[in-house]
PDB file of C-alpha atoms in Angstrom:
ATOM      1  CA  MET A1217      37.445-114.382  -8.380  1.00 66.00           C
ATOM      2  CA  ASP A1218      36.288-117.856  -9.341  1.00 86.00           C
ATOM      3  CA  SER A1219      39.182-120.342  -9.688  1.00 88.00           C
ATOM      4  CA  ASN A1220      38.082-121.715 -13.051  1.00 90.00           C
ATOM      5  CA  GLN A1221      37.425-118.218 -14.391  1.00 92.00           C
ATOM      6  CA  LEU A1222      40.867-117.001 -13.347  1.00 93.00           C
ATOM      7  CA  VAL A1223      42.574-119.970 -14.995  1.00 93.00           C
ATOM      8  CA  ASN A1224      40.447-119.662 -18.151  1.00 95.00           C
ATOM      9  CA  ASP A1225      41.224-115.941 -18.336  1.00 96.00           C
ATOM     10  CA  LEU A1226      44.923-116.651 -17.866  1.00 95.00           C
ATOM     11  CA  ILE A1227      44.847-119.262 -20.637  1.00 96.00           C
ATOM     12  CA  THR A1228      43.087-116.828 -22.970  1.00 96.00           C
ATOM     13  CA  ILE A1229      45.440-113.948 -22.230  1.00 97.00           C
ATOM     14  CA  THR A1230      48.626-116.019 -22.532  1.00 96.00           C
ATOM     15  CA  SER A1231      47.397-117.526 -25.807  1.00 96.00           C
ATOM     16  CA  ARG A1232      46.643-114.112 -27.260  1.00 96.00           C
ATOM     17  CA  LEU A1233      49.904-112.658 -25.986  1.00 95.00           C
ATOM     18  CA  ALA A1234      51.928-115.571 -27.400  1.00 95.00           C
ATOM     19  CA  ALA A1235      50.198-115.208 -30.781  1.00 96.00           C
ATOM     20  CA  LEU A1236      50.809-111.466 -30.791  1.00 96.00           C
ATOM     21  CA  MET A1237      54.490-111.954 -29.937  1.00 95.00           C
ATOM     22  CA  GLY A1238      54.720-114.465 -32.777  1.00 95.00           C
ATOM     23  CA  ALA A1239      53.279-111.863 -35.142  1.00 96.00           C
ATOM     24  CA  GLU A1240      55.750-109.313 -33.797  1.00 95.00           C
ATOM     25  CA  VAL A1241      58.663-111.686 -34.430  1.00 94.00           C
ATOM     26  CA  GLU A1242      57.508-112.158 -38.035  1.00 95.00           C
ATOM     27  CA  LYS A1243      57.230-108.402 -38.535  1.00 94.00           C
ATOM     28  CA  LEU A1244      60.693-107.884 -37.035  1.00 91.00           C
ATOM     29  CA  ARG A1245      62.142-110.473 -39.403  1.00 90.00           C
ATOM     30  CA  ALA A1246      60.446-108.707 -42.310  1.00 92.00           C
ATOM     31  CA  HIS A1247      61.766-105.333 -41.062  1.00 89.00           C
ATOM     32  CA  ASP A1248      58.154-104.112 -40.893  1.00 93.00           C
ATOM     33  CA  ILE A1249      58.641-101.423 -38.256  1.00 90.00           C
ATOM     34  CA  LYS A1250      55.202 -99.868 -38.780  1.00 95.00           C
ATOM     35  CA  GLY A1251      53.662-103.324 -38.345  1.00 95.00           C
ATOM     36  CA  VAL A1252      55.577-103.799 -35.096  1.00 94.00           C
ATOM     37  CA  GLU A1253      54.476-100.380 -33.874  1.00 94.00           C
ATOM     38  CA  ALA A1254      50.847-101.223 -34.674  1.00 96.00           C
ATOM     39  CA  LEU A1255      50.993-104.193 -32.283  1.00 96.00           C
ATOM     40  CA  GLN A1256      52.339-102.286 -29.298  1.00 95.00           C
ATOM     41  CA  GLY A1257      49.036-101.007 -27.911  1.00 96.00           C
ATOM     42  CA  GLU A1258      47.451-104.442 -27.851  1.00 96.00           C
ATOM     43  CA  LYS A1259      50.661-105.986 -26.528  1.00 95.00           C
ATOM     44  CA  ALA A1260      50.768-103.510 -23.638  1.00 96.00           C
ATOM     45  CA  GLY A1261      47.124-104.151 -22.774  1.00 97.00           C
ATOM     46  CA  LEU A1262      47.562-107.912 -22.832  1.00 97.00           C
ATOM     47  CA  ALA A1263      50.746-107.646 -20.759  1.00 95.00           C
ATOM     48  CA  ARG A1264      48.911-105.604 -18.121  1.00 97.00           C
ATOM     49  CA  ALA A1265      46.055-108.129 -18.034  1.00 97.00           C
ATOM     50  CA  TYR A1266      48.562-110.990 -17.753  1.00 96.00           C
ATOM     51  CA  GLU A1267      50.376-109.246 -14.914  1.00 96.00           C
ATOM     52  CA  THR A1268      47.106-108.647 -13.054  1.00 96.00           C
ATOM     53  CA  LEU A1269      46.071-112.298 -13.354  1.00 95.00           C
ATOM     54  CA  ILE A1270      49.499-113.591 -12.303  1.00 94.00           C
ATOM     55  CA  ARG A1271      49.472-111.248  -9.300  1.00 95.00           C
ATOM     56  CA  GLU A1272      46.060-112.617  -8.307  1.00 93.00           C
ATOM     57  CA  LEU A1273      47.297-116.187  -8.714  1.00 91.00           C
ATOM     58  CA  ARG A1274      50.358-115.472  -6.568  1.00 92.00           C
ATOM     59  CA  ARG A1275      48.182-113.912  -3.882  1.00 93.00           C
ATOM     60  CA  HIS A1276      45.994-117.019  -3.819  1.00 90.00           C
ATOM     61  CA  PRO A1277      48.163-119.985  -4.892  1.00 86.00           C
ATOM     62  CA  ASN A1278      45.565-122.456  -3.611  1.00 89.00           C
ATOM     63  CA  ILE A1279      43.327-121.444  -6.496  1.00 88.00           C
ATOM     64  CA  LEU A1280      45.029-124.086  -8.614  1.00 88.00           C
ATOM     65  CA  LEU A1281      43.983-126.767  -6.135  1.00 89.00           C
ATOM     66  CA  ASP A1282      40.332-126.033  -6.938  1.00 88.00           C
ATOM     67  CA  VAL A1283      40.810-126.343 -10.693  1.00 91.00           C
ATOM     68  CA  ALA A1284      40.207-129.559 -12.599  1.00 91.00           C
ATOM     69  CA  PRO A1285      43.421-131.413 -13.546  1.00 93.00           C
ATOM     70  CA  ALA A1286      42.655-131.068 -17.269  1.00 94.00           C
ATOM     71  CA  LEU A1287      42.373-127.284 -16.930  1.00 93.00           C
ATOM     72  CA  ARG A1288      45.596-127.140 -14.905  1.00 92.00           C
ATOM     73  CA  ARG A1289      47.325-129.155 -17.634  1.00 94.00           C
ATOM     74  CA  GLU A1290      46.007-126.783 -20.294  1.00 95.00           C
ATOM     75  CA  LEU A1291      47.348-123.855 -18.276  1.00 94.00           C
ATOM     76  CA  THR A1292      50.745-125.551 -17.928  1.00 93.00           C
ATOM     77  CA  ASP A1293      50.931-126.356 -21.652  1.00 95.00           C
ATOM     78  CA  ASN A1294      49.866-122.835 -22.484  1.00 95.00           C
ATOM     79  CA  ALA A1295      52.485-121.380 -20.138  1.00 93.00           C
ATOM     80  CA  GLU A1296      55.218-123.437 -21.836  1.00 95.00           C
ATOM     81  CA  VAL A1297      54.228-122.129 -25.272  1.00 95.00           C
ATOM     82  CA  PHE A1298      54.083-118.612 -23.866  1.00 95.00           C
ATOM     83  CA  GLN A1299      57.577-118.906 -22.356  1.00 95.00           C
ATOM     84  CA  ARG A1300      59.010-120.142 -25.674  1.00 95.00           C
ATOM     85  CA  MET A1301      57.388-117.262 -27.550  1.00 95.00           C
ATOM     86  CA  LEU A1302      58.572-114.811 -24.913  1.00 93.00           C
ATOM     87  CA  ALA A1303      62.160-115.999 -25.356  1.00 95.00           C
ATOM     88  CA  GLU A1304      61.907-115.900 -29.164  1.00 94.00           C
ATOM     89  CA  ASN A1305      60.375-112.422 -29.012  1.00 93.00           C
ATOM     90  CA  GLU A1306      63.123-111.166 -26.719  1.00 93.00           C
ATOM     91  CA  THR A1307      65.810-112.597 -29.006  1.00 93.00           C
ATOM     92  CA  SER A1308      64.231-110.946 -32.045  1.00 91.00           C
ATOM     93  CA  LEU A1309      63.897-107.599 -30.293  1.00 89.00           C
ATOM     94  CA  ARG A1310      67.528-107.725 -29.176  1.00 92.00           C
ATOM     95  CA  ALA A1311      68.644-108.589 -32.713  1.00 90.00           C
ATOM     96  CA  ALA A1312      66.609-105.721 -34.177  1.00 86.00           C
ATOM     97  CA  LYS A1313      68.054-103.342 -31.594  1.00 88.00           C
ATOM     98  CA  GLU A1314      71.592-104.489 -32.439  1.00 90.00           C
ATOM     99  CA  VAL A1315      70.993-103.960 -36.161  1.00 86.00           C
ATOM    100  CA  ASN A1316      69.612-100.477 -35.480  1.00 84.00           C
ATOM    101  CA  ASN A1317      72.615 -99.650 -33.299  1.00 87.00           C
ATOM    102  CA  ARG A1318      75.002-100.757 -36.053  1.00 89.00           C
ATOM    103  CA  VAL A1319      73.186 -98.669 -38.647  1.00 87.00           C
ATOM    104  CA  LEU A1320      73.262 -95.612 -36.369  1.00 87.00           C
ATOM    105  CA  LYS A1321      76.969 -96.137 -35.687  1.00 86.00           C
ATOM    106  CA  ALA A1322      77.697 -96.460 -39.403  1.00 84.00           C
ATOM    107  CA  ILE A1323      75.812 -93.215 -40.051  1.00 88.00           C
ATOM    108  CA  ALA A1324      77.610 -91.435 -37.206  1.00 84.00           C
ATOM    109  CA  ASP A1325      80.970 -92.713 -38.459  1.00 81.00           C
ATOM    110  CA  ALA A1326      80.176 -91.537 -41.990  1.00 84.00           C
ATOM    111  CA  VAL A1327      79.214 -88.085 -40.733  1.00 83.00           C
ATOM    112  CA  THR A1328      82.387 -87.871 -38.640  1.00 83.00           C
ATOM    113  CA  GLU A1329      84.512 -88.953 -41.595  1.00 81.00           C
ATOM    114  CA  SER A1330      82.787 -86.457 -43.866  1.00 77.00           C
ATOM    115  CA  ARG A1331      83.501 -83.651 -41.420  1.00 77.00           C
ATOM    116  CA  LYS A1332      87.166 -84.609 -41.253  1.00 74.00           C
ATOM    117  CA  GLU A1333      87.438 -84.362 -45.037  1.00 65.00           C
ATOM    118  CA  ASN A1334      85.863 -80.904 -45.037  1.00 59.00           C
ATOM    119  CA  THR A1335      88.159 -79.427 -42.382  1.00 57.00           C
ATOM    120  CA  THR A1336      91.396 -79.577 -44.329  1.00 57.00           C
ATOM    121  CA  TYR A1337      93.129 -76.334 -45.244  1.00 57.00           C
ATOM    122  CA  SER A1338      92.880 -75.026 -48.766  1.00 58.00           C
ATOM    123  CA  ARG A1339      93.169 -71.730 -50.588  1.00 65.00           C
ATOM    124  CA  SER A1340      89.562 -70.946 -49.832  1.00 56.00           C
TER     125      SER A1340
END
């Protein structure tokens, strides 16, 4: 693979993935679960493409030596934005998971409590 092409592809993929994760964070904050679900196919595809490009870059680390300094800088800047979005996305997903766990626990506790009330002895 051509050095410049690999770096350009990596910049494109990380930009799209960062933007998609930003959209996912917004949908999580808005409790738009269907909106989050709608993003998952594209997110998975972009993540696979990102992983493939990173694997190629790791196999041939000297590729970056052949790339113009301006393009390397763009890749570095892009990677920093991507890492920030990745961290924000992870935090939002963890928060959403915690909220869901609390809701499920509250429901389970309510069901358990309701069953306790119905198991007392009475004339019937």
